[in-house]
Coordinates of N, CA, C and O in Angstrom, one line a residue:
X1107 N -37.0 53.0 -31.8 CA -38.4 53.1 -32.2 C -39.2 51.8 -31.4 O -38.9 50.9 -31.7
X1108 N -40.0 51.8 -30.8 CA -41.2 51.3 -30.6 C -42.2 51.1 -31.3 O -42.5 51.8 -31.7
X1109 N -42.6 50.0 -31.6 CA -43.6 49.4 -32.5 C -44.6 49.0 -31.9 O -44.4 48.0 -30.7
X1110 N -45.9 49.2 -31.9 CA -47.1 48.3 -31.4 C -47.1 46.9 -31.5 O -46.3 46.5 -32.5
X1111 N -47.2 45.8 -30.4 CA -46.9 44.8 -31.1 C -48.9 44.1 -31.5 O -49.3 45.0 -31.1
X1112 N -48.7 43.1 -32.3 CA -50.1 42.9 -33.4 C -50.0 41.3 -32.7 O -49.2 40.6 -32.6
X1113 N -51.4 40.9 -32.9 CA -51.8 39.8 -32.9 C -52.0 39.4 -33.9 O -53.7 40.0 -34.7
X1114 N -51.6 38.0 -34.8 CA -52.0 37.7 -36.2 C -52.8 36.2 -36.4 O -52.0 35.2 -35.4
X1115 N -53.7 36.1 -36.6 CA -54.2 34.7 -36.7 C -54.2 34.2 -38.0 O -54.0 35.0 -38.9
X1116 N -53.4 33.2 -37.9 CA -53.2 32.4 -39.1 C -53.6 30.5 -39.5 O -53.6 30.2 -38.5
X1117 N -54.7 31.1 -40.6 CA -55.2 29.4 -40.8 C -55.0 29.0 -42.1 O -55.4 29.3 -42.9
X1118 N -54.8 27.9 -42.4 CA -54.0 27.3 -43.2 C -55.8 26.0 -43.4 O -55.8 25.2 -42.4
X1119 N -56.0 25.7 -44.5 CA -57.4 25.5 -45.0 C -56.9 24.2 -45.7 O -56.4 24.3 -47.1
X1120 N -56.8 23.0 -45.1 CA -56.1 21.9 -46.2 C -56.9 20.5 -46.1 O -56.4 20.2 -44.5
X1121 N -57.7 19.8 -46.7 CA -57.9 18.8 -46.2 C -57.0 17.7 -45.9 O -57.0 16.9 -44.8
X1122 N -55.8 17.9 -46.7 CA -54.6 16.4 -46.6 C -53.8 17.1 -45.3 O -53.6 16.1 -44.7
X1123 N -53.1 18.0 -45.4 CA -52.5 18.7 -44.2 C -52.9 18.8 -43.1 O -52.6 18.2 -42.1
X1124 N -54.3 18.7 -42.8 CA -55.2 18.8 -41.7 C -55.1 17.7 -41.0 O -55.3 17.2 -40.1
X1125 N -55.1 16.4 -41.6 CA -55.4 15.3 -41.6 C -54.0 14.3 -41.5 O -53.7 13.1 -41.3
X1126 N -52.8 15.1 -41.8 CA -51.6 14.9 -41.9 C -51.1 13.5 -42.8 O -50.1 13.4 -42.8
X1127 N -51.6 13.9 -44.0 CA -51.0 13.2 -45.4 C -49.8 14.2 -45.6 O -49.2 13.4 -46.6
X1128 N -49.9 15.3 -45.5 CA -48.9 16.2 -45.9 C -48.1 17.2 -45.1 O -49.5 17.3 -44.3
X1129 N -47.1 17.9 -44.9 CA -46.9 18.4 -44.5 C -47.4 19.7 -44.6 O -46.9 20.5 -45.7
X1130 N -48.2 20.9 -44.0 CA -48.7 21.6 -44.2 C -47.4 22.8 -44.4 O -47.0 23.3 -43.7
X1131 N -47.5 23.8 -45.7 CA -46.7 24.7 -46.3 C -47.3 26.1 -45.9 O -46.5 27.0 -45.7
X1132 N -48.5 26.6 -46.0 CA -49.0 27.6 -45.4 C -48.4 28.4 -44.6 O -48.4 29.4 -44.4
X1133 N -48.9 27.9 -43.1 CA -48.3 28.3 -41.8 C -47.0 28.6 -42.0 O -46.6 30.1 -41.4
X1134 N -45.7 27.4 -41.9 CA -44.4 28.1 -42.3 C -44.7 29.7 -43.3 O -43.7 30.6 -42.9
X1135 N -45.2 29.6 -44.2 CA -45.0 30.4 -45.4 C -45.5 32.0 -45.0 O -44.5 32.9 -44.9
X1136 N -46.5 32.0 -44.4 CA -47.0 33.1 -43.6 C -45.7 33.6 -42.8 O -45.9 35.0 -42.5
X1137 N -45.3 32.7 -41.9 CA -44.6 33.4 -40.3 C -43.4 33.9 -41.2 O -42.8 34.9 -40.7
X1138 N -42.8 33.1 -42.1 CA -41.7 33.4 -42.7 C -41.6 34.9 -43.7 O -41.0 35.9 -43.3
X1139 N -42.6 35.2 -44.0 CA -42.9 36.6 -44.5 C -43.2 37.6 -43.7 O -42.5 38.5 -44.1
X1140 N -43.8 37.5 -42.7 CA -43.8 38.4 -41.3 C -42.8 38.2 -41.2 O -42.4 39.9 -40.6
X1141 N -41.7 37.4 -41.2 CA -40.7 37.7 -40.0 C -39.4 38.2 -40.7 O -38.6 38.9 -40.1
X1142 N -39.7 38.7 -42.3 CA -39.1 39.3 -43.0 C -39.7 40.7 -43.5 O -38.7 41.6 -43.8
X1143 N -40.9 41.3 -43.1 CA -41.3 42.1 -43.8 C -42.3 43.0 -42.3 O -41.7 44.4 -42.6
X1144 N -42.5 42.3 -41.6 CA -42.8 43.4 -40.3 C -42.3 43.8 -39.3 O -41.1 43.2 -38.8
X1145 N -41.8 45.0 -38.8 CA -41.6 45.5 -38.0 C -41.9 45.5 -36.7 O -41.6 45.7 -35.5
X1146 N -42.9 45.5 -36.0 CA -44.1 45.3 -35.0 C -43.6 43.7 -34.3 O -43.5 42.5 -35.3
X1147 N -43.4 43.7 -33.2 CA -43.4 42.2 -32.7 C -45.3 41.4 -33.1 O -45.9 42.5 -32.9
X1148 N -44.8 40.5 -33.4 CA -46.1 39.7 -33.3 C -46.1 38.4 -32.9 O -45.3 37.6 -32.6
X1149 N -47.6 38.1 -32.4 CA -48.0 36.8 -31.6 C -48.9 36.5 -33.0 O -49.8 36.8 -33.1
X1150 N -48.6 34.7 -33.1 CA -49.2 34.3 -34.0 C -50.1 33.3 -33.6 O -50.0 32.6 -32.7
X1151 N -51.5 33.3 -33.8 CA -52.3 32.1 -33.4 C -53.0 31.6 -34.4 O -53.3 32.1 -35.5
X1152 N -52.8 29.9 -34.3 CA -52.7 29.4 -36.0 C -53.4 28.2 -35.4 O -53.9 27.8 -34.3
X1153 N -54.3 27.9 -36.8 CA -55.4 26.7 -36.8 C -54.8 26.4 -37.9 O -54.9 26.5 -39.1
X1154 N -54.7 24.7 -38.3 CA -54.6 24.1 -39.1 C -56.1 23.1 -39.2 O -56.4 22.3 -38.6
X1155 N -56.7 23.7 -40.6 CA -58.3 22.6 -40.5 C -58.3 22.2 -41.9 O -58.2 23.0 -42.6
X1156 N -59.5 21.4 -41.9 CA -59.6 20.8 -43.4 C -60.8 21.7 -43.9 O -61.3 22.8 -43.2
X1157 N -61.1 21.4 -45.1 CA -61.9 22.6 -45.7 C -63.3 22.1 -45.4 O -64.1 21.4 -46.0
X1158 N -64.0 22.6 -44.3 CA -65.2 22.4 -44.2 C -65.7 24.1 -43.1 O -65.0 24.4 -42.4
X1159 N -66.9 24.5 -44.0 CA -67.1 26.0 -43.8 C -67.2 25.6 -42.2 O -67.4 27.5 -41.7
X1160 N -68.4 24.9 -41.9 CA -68.1 25.1 -40.2 C -67.1 25.2 -39.6 O -67.2 26.3 -38.6
X1161 N -66.3 24.6 -39.8 CA -65.2 24.6 -39.3 C -64.2 26.1 -39.5 O -63.6 26.7 -38.3
X1162 N -64.1 26.3 -40.3 CA -63.5 27.7 -40.9 C -64.1 29.0 -40.3 O -63.5 29.7 -39.5
X1163 N -65.9 28.8 -40.1 CA -66.7 30.1 -39.6 C -65.9 29.9 -38.1 O -65.8 31.0 -38.0
X1164 N -65.8 28.8 -37.4 CA -65.7 28.6 -36.0 C -64.1 29.5 -35.9 O -64.3 29.9 -34.6
X1165 N -63.2 28.8 -36.8 CA -62.2 29.6 -36.0 C -62.2 31.1 -36.8 O -61.0 31.7 -35.5
X1166 N -62.4 31.5 -37.7 CA -62.6 32.9 -37.7 C -63.2 34.0 -36.7 O -62.8 34.8 -36.3
X1167 N -64.3 33.6 -36.5 CA -65.2 34.1 -35.0 C -64.0 33.7 -34.2 O -63.8 34.9 -33.1
X1168 N -63.6 32.7 -33.6 CA -62.4 32.5 -32.2 C -61.4 33.6 -32.4 O -61.2 34.0 -31.4
X1169 N -61.0 33.5 -33.7 CA -59.7 34.6 -33.3 C -59.6 36.0 -33.5 O -59.2 36.6 -33.1
X1170 N -61.2 36.5 -34.4 CA -61.6 37.6 -33.8 C -62.1 38.1 -32.9 O -62.0 39.0 -32.2
X1171 N -63.3 37.3 -32.0 CA -64.0 37.6 -31.3 C -63.1 37.3 -29.7 O -63.5 38.2 -29.1
X1172 N -62.3 36.2 -29.8 CA -62.2 35.5 -28.6 C -60.6 36.1 -28.4 O -60.0 36.8 -27.7
X1173 N -59.5 35.6 -29.5 CA -58.1 35.9 -29.8 C -57.9 37.3 -29.9 O -56.6 37.3 -29.5
X1174 N -58.9 38.1 -30.1 CA -58.4 39.4 -30.5 C -57.1 39.7 -31.4 O -56.6 40.5 -31.1
X1175 N -57.6 39.0 -32.7 CA -56.4 39.2 -33.7 C -56.6 40.5 -34.6 O -57.5 40.6 -35.4
X1176 N -55.8 41.6 -34.6 CA -56.1 42.5 -35.5 C -56.5 42.1 -36.9 O -56.8 42.8 -37.8
X1177 N -55.8 41.2 -37.3 CA -54.9 40.4 -38.7 C -55.4 39.1 -39.0 O -54.6 38.5 -37.9
X1178 N -56.5 38.6 -39.6 CA -56.6 36.9 -39.6 C -56.3 36.7 -41.2 O -57.0 37.2 -42.3
X1179 N -55.1 35.6 -41.5 CA -55.0 35.3 -42.9 C -55.2 34.1 -43.5 O -55.1 33.4 -42.2
X1180 N -56.5 33.3 -43.8 CA -56.6 32.0 -44.3 C -55.9 32.0 -45.5 O -55.5 32.6 -46.3
X1181 N -55.2 30.4 -45.5 CA -54.2 30.3 -47.0 C -55.1 28.9 -47.3 O -55.0 28.0 -46.4
X1182 N -55.2 28.7 -48.8 CA -56.4 27.7 -49.3 C -57.8 27.8 -49.4 O -58.0 28.6 -48.4
X1183 N -58.2 27.0 -50.3 CA -59.8 26.6 -50.5 C -60.3 27.9 -50.9 O -61.4 28.1 -50.8
X1184 N -59.4 28.7 -51.9 CA -60.0 29.7 -52.2 C -60.8 29.4 -53.9 O -61.0 30.5 -54.8
X1185 N -60.1 28.0 -54.5 CA -60.7 28.0 -55.6 C -61.8 27.4 -56.1 O -63.0 27.7 -55.0
X1186 N -62.2 27.0 -57.6 CA -63.7 26.4 -57.6 C -64.2 25.1 -57.3 O -64.9 24.5 -57.5
X1187 N -63.0 24.2 -56.9 CA -63.3 23.0 -56.4 C -64.4 23.0 -55.3 O -64.5 23.7 -54.6
X1188 N -65.0 21.7 -55.4 CA -66.3 21.2 -54.7 C -65.8 21.7 -53.5 O -66.7 22.3 -52.2
X1189 N -64.9 21.2 -52.9 CA -64.4 21.4 -51.4 C -63.6 23.0 -50.9 O -63.7 23.2 -49.8
X1190 N -63.6 23.8 -51.8 CA -63.0 25.1 -51.8 C -64.5 26.1 -51.1 O -65.0 26.4 -51.7
X1191 N -64.4 26.3 -50.0 CA -65.4 26.9 -49.4 C -64.9 27.9 -48.5 O -65.5 28.6 -47.4
X1192 N -63.4 28.5 -48.2 CA -62.9 29.6 -47.5 C -63.7 30.9 -47.7 O -64.2 31.5 -46.4
X1193 N -63.8 30.9 -49.1 CA -64.6 32.5 -49.0 C -66.1 32.7 -48.7 O -66.3 33.6 -47.9
X1194 N -66.8 31.5 -48.8 CA -68.1 31.4 -48.3 C -67.8 31.7 -46.8 O -68.9 32.4 -46.3
X1195 N -67.2 30.9 -46.5 CA -67.0 30.9 -44.4 C -66.9 32.1 -44.4 O -67.2 32.7 -43.3
X1196 N -65.5 32.9 -45.0 CA -65.1 34.3 -44.7 C -66.5 35.2 -44.5 O -66.7 36.2 -43.9
X1197 N -67.4 35.3 -45.6 CA -68.2 36.5 -45.8 C -69.6 35.7 -45.0 O -70.1 36.8 -44.6
X1198 N -69.7 34.7 -44.4 CA -70.6 34.2 -43.6 C -70.1 34.9 -42.0 O -71.3 34.9 -41.2
X1199 N -69.1 35.1 -41.5 CA -68.6 35.8 -40.4 C -68.6 37.4 -40.5 O -68.2 38.0 -39.8
X1200 N -68.5 37.8 -41.8 CA -68.1 39.3 -42.2 C -69.4 40.3 -41.6 O -70.4 39.9 -41.5
X1201 N -68.3 41.5 -41.1 CA -69.4 42.8 -40.4 C -69.2 43.5 -41.7 O -70.5 44.0 -42.2
X1202 N -68.4 43.6 -42.6 CA -67.8 44.5 -43.6 C -67.3 43.6 -44.7 O -66.3 43.1 -44.2
X1203 N -67.9 43.8 -46.1 CA -67.0 43.3 -47.1 C -66.2 44.5 -47.7 O -66.7 45.7 -48.1
X1204 N -64.7 43.8 -47.9 CA -64.1 45.2 -48.5 C -63.5 44.8 -50.2 O -62.5 43.8 -50.1
X1205 N -64.1 45.0 -51.1 CA -64.0 44.3 -52.5 C -62.8 44.5 -53.0 O -62.0 43.7 -53.8
X1206 N -62.2 45.6 -52.9 CA -60.6 45.6 -53.3 C -59.7 44.7 -52.9 O -58.9 44.4 -53.8
X1207 N -59.9 44.3 -51.8 CA -59.1 43.0 -52.1 C -59.1 42.4 -52.6 O -58.0 41.5 -53.3
X1208 N -60.1 41.1 -52.5 CA -60.3 40.2 -53.7 C -59.5 41.2 -55.2 O -58.9 40.4 -56.0
X1209 N -59.9 41.9 -55.5 CA -59.9 42.5 -56.8 C -58.4 42.6 -56.9 O -57.6 42.0 -58.0
X1210 N -58.0 43.4 -56.1 CA -56.3 43.3 -55.8 C -55.8 42.4 -56.4 O -54.6 41.9 -56.9
X1211 N -55.9 41.2 -55.4 CA -55.0 39.9 -55.0 C -55.5 39.0 -56.3 O -54.0 38.6 -56.9
X1212 N -56.1 39.6 -57.1 CA -56.5 38.8 -58.8 C -55.3 38.9 -59.5 O -55.0 38.8 -59.9
X1213 N -55.4 40.7 -59.2 CA -54.7 41.6 -60.0 C -53.4 41.2 -60.1 O -52.5 40.8 -61.1
X1214 N -52.9 40.5 -58.6 CA -51.1 40.7 -58.8 C -51.0 39.2 -59.5 O -50.3 39.2 -59.8
X1215 N -51.8 38.2 -58.9 CA -51.7 36.8 -59.4 C -51.7 36.7 -60.8 O -50.8 36.0 -61.5
X1216 N -52.3 37.7 -61.4 CA -52.7 37.3 -62.8 C -51.4 37.8 -63.9 O -51.0 37.7 -64.8
X1217 N -50.6 38.6 -63.0 CA -49.2 38.9 -63.3 C -48.3 37.6 -63.8 O -47.3 37.6 -64.5
X1218 N -48.5 36.4 -63.0 CA -47.8 35.4 -62.9 C -48.8 34.2 -63.5 O -47.7 33.4 -63.9
X1219 N -49.6 33.8 -63.4 CA -50.4 32.6 -63.9 C -52.0 33.1 -64.1 O -52.3 33.8 -63.7
X1220 N -52.1 32.6 -65.8 CA -53.4 33.3 -66.2 C -54.5 32.6 -65.4 O -55.8 32.6 -65.1
X1221 N -54.6 31.4 -64.6 CA -55.7 31.0 -63.6 C -55.6 31.8 -62.6 O -57.0 31.4 -61.4
X1222 N -55.3 32.7 -62.5 CA -55.6 33.6 -61.1 C -57.2 34.2 -61.4 O -57.8 34.1 -60.3
X1223 N -58.0 33.8 -62.8 CA -59.0 34.4 -62.6 C -60.5 33.0 -62.1 O -61.0 33.4 -61.7
X1224 N -59.4 32.4 -62.0 CA -60.2 31.0 -61.0 C -60.3 31.6 -58.9 O -61.1 30.5 -58.6
X1225 N -59.6 32.5 -58.9 CA -59.6 32.5 -57.3 C -60.6 33.4 -57.0 O -61.3 34.2 -57.3
X1226 N -61.3 32.8 -55.9 CA -62.5 33.6 -55.4 C -62.0 33.9 -54.0 O -63.0 34.0 -53.0
X1227 N -61.0 34.6 -53.8 CA -60.4 35.3 -52.4 C -61.1 36.7 -52.2 O -61.7 37.2 -52.8
X1228 N -61.3 36.7 -50.4 CA -62.0 38.1 -50.3 C -61.1 38.8 -49.1 O -60.8 37.9 -48.6
X1229 N -61.8 40.1 -48.9 CA -61.0 40.4 -47.6 C -62.2 41.2 -47.3 O -63.2 41.9 -47.8
X1230 N -62.5 41.0 -45.5 CA -63.5 41.6 -44.9 C -63.0 42.2 -43.6 O -62.1 41.6 -43.5
X1231 N -63.9 42.7 -43.0 CA -63.6 43.0 -41.2 C -64.7 42.4 -40.5 O -66.0 42.1 -41.1
X1232 N -64.2 41.9 -39.5 CA -65.6 41.5 -38.5 C -64.9 42.2 -37.2 O -63.7 41.9 -36.7
X1233 N -66.0 43.1 -36.8 CA -65.5 43.8 -35.8 C -64.0 44.8 -35.6 O -63.7 45.1 -37.0
X1234 N -63.2 44.6 -34.9 CA -61.6 45.4 -35.1 C -60.6 44.2 -35.8 O -59.4 44.1 -35.3
X1235 N -61.0 43.2 -36.3 CA -60.2 42.3 -37.1 C -60.4 42.4 -39.0 O -61.3 42.7 -39.4
X1236 N -59.3 42.4 -39.7 CA -59.3 42.4 -40.9 C -58.8 40.7 -41.3 O -57.8 40.5 -40.8
X1237 N -59.9 40.3 -42.1 CA -59.4 39.2 -42.7 C -59.5 38.9 -44.0 O -60.2 39.4 -44.7
X1238 N -58.4 38.0 -44.1 CA -58.2 38.2 -46.1 C -57.6 36.7 -46.3 O -57.2 36.4 -45.5
X1239 N -58.4 36.4 -47.5 CA -57.7 34.9 -47.9 C -56.9 35.1 -48.8 O -57.2 36.0 -49.5
X1240 N -55.8 34.4 -49.0 CA -55.0 34.2 -49.8 C -54.8 32.7 -50.2 O -55.3 31.6 -50.1
X1241 N -53.5 32.7 -51.3 CA -53.9 31.4 -52.0 C -53.0 30.3 -51.2 O -52.5 30.4 -50.0
X1242 N -52.6 29.2 -51.4 CA -52.6 28.1 -50.6 C -51.1 27.8 -51.0 O -50.5 27.2 -49.9
X1243 N -50.3 28.3 -52.3 CA -49.2 27.8 -52.7 C -47.9 29.1 -52.0 O -48.5 30.2 -52.0
X1244 N -46.8 28.4 -51.2 CA -45.9 29.3 -50.6 C -45.6 30.7 -50.9 O -45.5 31.5 -51.0
X1245 N -45.6 30.0 -52.9 CA -44.9 31.5 -53.7 C -45.7 31.9 -53.9 O -45.5 33.2 -53.9
X1246 N -47.2 31.7 -54.1 CA -48.5 32.9 -54.4 C -48.4 33.2 -52.9 O -49.3 34.6 -53.4
X1247 N -48.5 32.7 -51.9 CA -48.5 33.7 -50.9 C -47.8 34.9 -50.5 O -48.1 36.0 -50.3
X1248 N -46.9 34.5 -50.8 CA -45.7 35.6 -50.9 C -46.2 36.8 -51.7 O -45.8 38.1 -52.0
X1249 N -45.7 36.3 -53.0 CA -46.2 37.0 -54.5 C -48.0 38.2 -54.0 O -47.5 39.4 -54.1
X1250 N -48.9 37.5 -53.3 CA -50.2 38.1 -53.0 C -49.4 39.6 -52.1 O -50.5 40.5 -52.0
X1251 N -49.0 38.6 -50.8 CA -48.6 39.4 -49.9 C -48.1 40.8 -50.4 O -48.2 41.5 -49.9
X1252 N -46.8 40.5 -50.8 CA -46.1 42.1 -51.4 C -47.0 42.6 -52.6 O -46.9 43.8 -52.2
X1253 N -48.2 42.0 -52.9 CA -48.7 43.0 -53.9 C -49.9 44.1 -52.9 O -50.4 45.0 -53.3
X1254 N -50.6 43.5 -51.8 CA -51.4 44.0 -51.5 C -51.0 44.4 -50.1 O -51.9 45.3 -49.1
X1255 N -50.2 44.1 -49.1 CA -49.7 44.6 -47.9 C -50.0 46.3 -47.8 O -50.3 46.7 -46.6
X1256 N -49.4 46.9 -48.7 CA -49.1 48.1 -48.9 C -50.7 48.7 -47.9 O -50.5 49.7 -46.9
X1257 N -52.0 48.6 -48.5 CA -52.7 48.6 -47.8 C -53.3 48.0 -46.5 O -54.4 48.9 -45.8
X1258 N -52.5 47.4 -46.1 CA -53.3 46.4 -44.8 C -52.9 47.4 -43.6 O -53.7 47.5 -42.5
X1259 N -52.1 47.8 -43.0 CA -51.8 48.6 -41.8 C -52.5 49.7 -41.5 O -53.4 50.2 -40.5
X1260 N -53.5 50.4 -42.9 CA -54.1 51.8 -42.7 C -55.6 51.2 -42.3 O -56.2 51.9 -41.7
X1261 N -56.0 50.3 -43.1 CA -57.3 49.5 -43.2 C -57.3 48.8 -41.4 O -58.0 49.3 -40.9
X1262 N -56.3 48.0 -40.9 CA -56.2 48.0 -39.3 C -56.6 49.0 -38.2 O -56.8 49.1 -37.3
X1263 N -55.6 50.4 -39.2 CA -56.1 51.7 -38.2 C -57.1 52.4 -38.3 O -57.9 52.4 -36.9
X1264 N -57.8 52.4 -39.6 CA -59.2 52.6 -39.3 C -60.6 51.9 -38.4 O -61.3 52.2 -38.5
X1265 N -60.1 50.6 -38.3 CA -61.1 49.7 -37.5 C -60.4 49.3 -36.0 O -61.1 48.8 -35.2
X1266 N -59.6 50.2 -35.4 CA -58.8 50.8 -34.0 C -58.1 49.5 -33.8 O -58.1 48.9 -32.6
X1267 N -57.1 48.8 -34.8 CA -56.2 47.9 -34.4 C -54.7 48.8 -34.4 O -54.5 50.2 -33.8
X1268 N -53.7 47.9 -34.0 CA -52.4 48.5 -33.8 C -51.7 49.3 -34.9 O -52.2 49.1 -36.2
X1269 N -50.4 50.1 -34.6 CA -50.5 51.0 -35.7 C -49.0 49.7 -36.6 O -48.1 49.9 -35.9
X1270 N -49.5 49.2 -37.7 CA -48.4 48.3 -38.0 C -47.2 48.9 -39.2 O -47.4 49.9 -39.9
X1271 N -45.8 48.6 -38.8 CA -45.1 49.2 -39.6 C -44.3 48.0 -40.5 O -44.2 47.0 -39.9
X1272 N -43.4 48.3 -41.4 CA -42.7 47.1 -41.9 C -41.3 47.9 -42.3 O -41.1 48.8 -41.8
X1273 N -40.2 46.5 -42.3 CA -39.0 47.1 -42.1 C -38.8 47.6 -43.8 O -39.0 47.6 -44.5
X1274 N -37.3 48.3 -43.4 CA -36.8 49.4 -44.5 C -36.7 48.2 -46.0 O -36.1 47.0 -45.5
X1275 N -37.2 48.7 -46.6 CA -37.1 47.8 -48.0 C -37.4 46.8 -48.6 O -37.8 45.9 -49.3
X1276 N -38.8 47.0 -47.6 CA -39.9 45.7 -48.1 C -40.8 46.4 -48.6 O -41.0 46.9 -49.2
X1277 N -41.8 45.7 -48.0 CA -43.4 46.5 -48.6 C -43.8 48.2 -48.0 O -43.3 48.0 -46.7
X1278 N -43.9 49.0 -49.0 CA -44.0 50.2 -48.6 C -45.2 50.6 -47.9 O -46.4 50.2 -49.1
X1279 N -45.5 50.8 -46.6 CA -47.0 50.9 -46.3 C -47.4 52.5 -46.6 O -46.8 53.5 -47.0
X1280 N -48.6 52.4 -47.0 CA -49.0 54.0 -47.4 C -50.3 53.9 -46.5 O -51.3 53.0 -46.0
X1281 N -50.0 55.5 -46.0 CA -50.9 55.8 -45.3 C -51.1 57.5 -45.4 O -50.2 58.1 -46.0
X1282 N -52.7 58.0 -45.6 CA -52.4 59.4 -45.8 C -51.9 60.4 -45.2 O -51.6 59.2 -43.5
X1283 N -51.1 61.2 -45.1 CA -50.1 62.0 -44.4 C -50.9 62.8 -42.8 O -50.3 62.5 -41.8
X1284 N -52.3 62.3 -42.7 CA -52.7 62.9 -41.6 C -53.2 61.5 -40.8 O -53.5 61.8 -39.4
X1285 N -52.7 60.3 -41.5 CA -52.4 59.4 -40.4 C -51.3 58.7 -39.9 O -51.0 57.9 -39.6
X1286 N -50.4 59.5 -40.2 CA -48.6 59.3 -39.8 C -48.4 59.4 -38.9 O -49.2 60.5 -38.4
X1287 N -47.6 58.9 -37.8 CA -47.7 59.0 -36.6 C -45.7 59.7 -36.7 O -45.8 59.3 -37.9
X1288 N -45.5 60.6 -36.1 CA -44.4 61.3 -36.3 C -43.3 60.8 -35.6 O -43.1 59.7 -35.3
X1289 N -42.1 60.6 -36.3 CA -40.9 59.7 -36.0 C -40.3 60.4 -34.9 O -40.1 61.6 -35.3
X1290 N -39.8 59.4 -33.6 CA -38.8 59.9 -33.0 C -37.6 60.7 -33.3 O -37.2 60.3 -34.7

């Protein structure tokens, strides 16, 4: 079976990792998760940037408008600390806000840690791109994606992106019957 190819933007937001103070763990965690779960061939367009709102906004706009990534995931910068501005940057470039993503991600994380209520993650669209903010730690990235990815492929269908599918035995994608492609 042939699967549509997809361009995925991955943005790790970290002052320390972007300055070389330590090795970034967000981008490798995201690539590893997709390597296990996604059935489509994926091209990753990555950015490692500091917690600066203007730089985050510029990266998101570039990945959506120029690089034409159907899915853009950020990791880091979603807490209440003064330097955490990823949600503000994401909302500043959004065309439509999808509040259910933030609600669902916090609900998933609450199963693991009570501090999930401090998260300010958001999900938005910009043109034909879905942008979702994820936590910064690899374990939390996996837990969150495992909990919300079932809705991502259908959202990407609705905004004109490729038909995403997952490997059997991983995340079960949900689409209404009218949106399913026939199996060969």
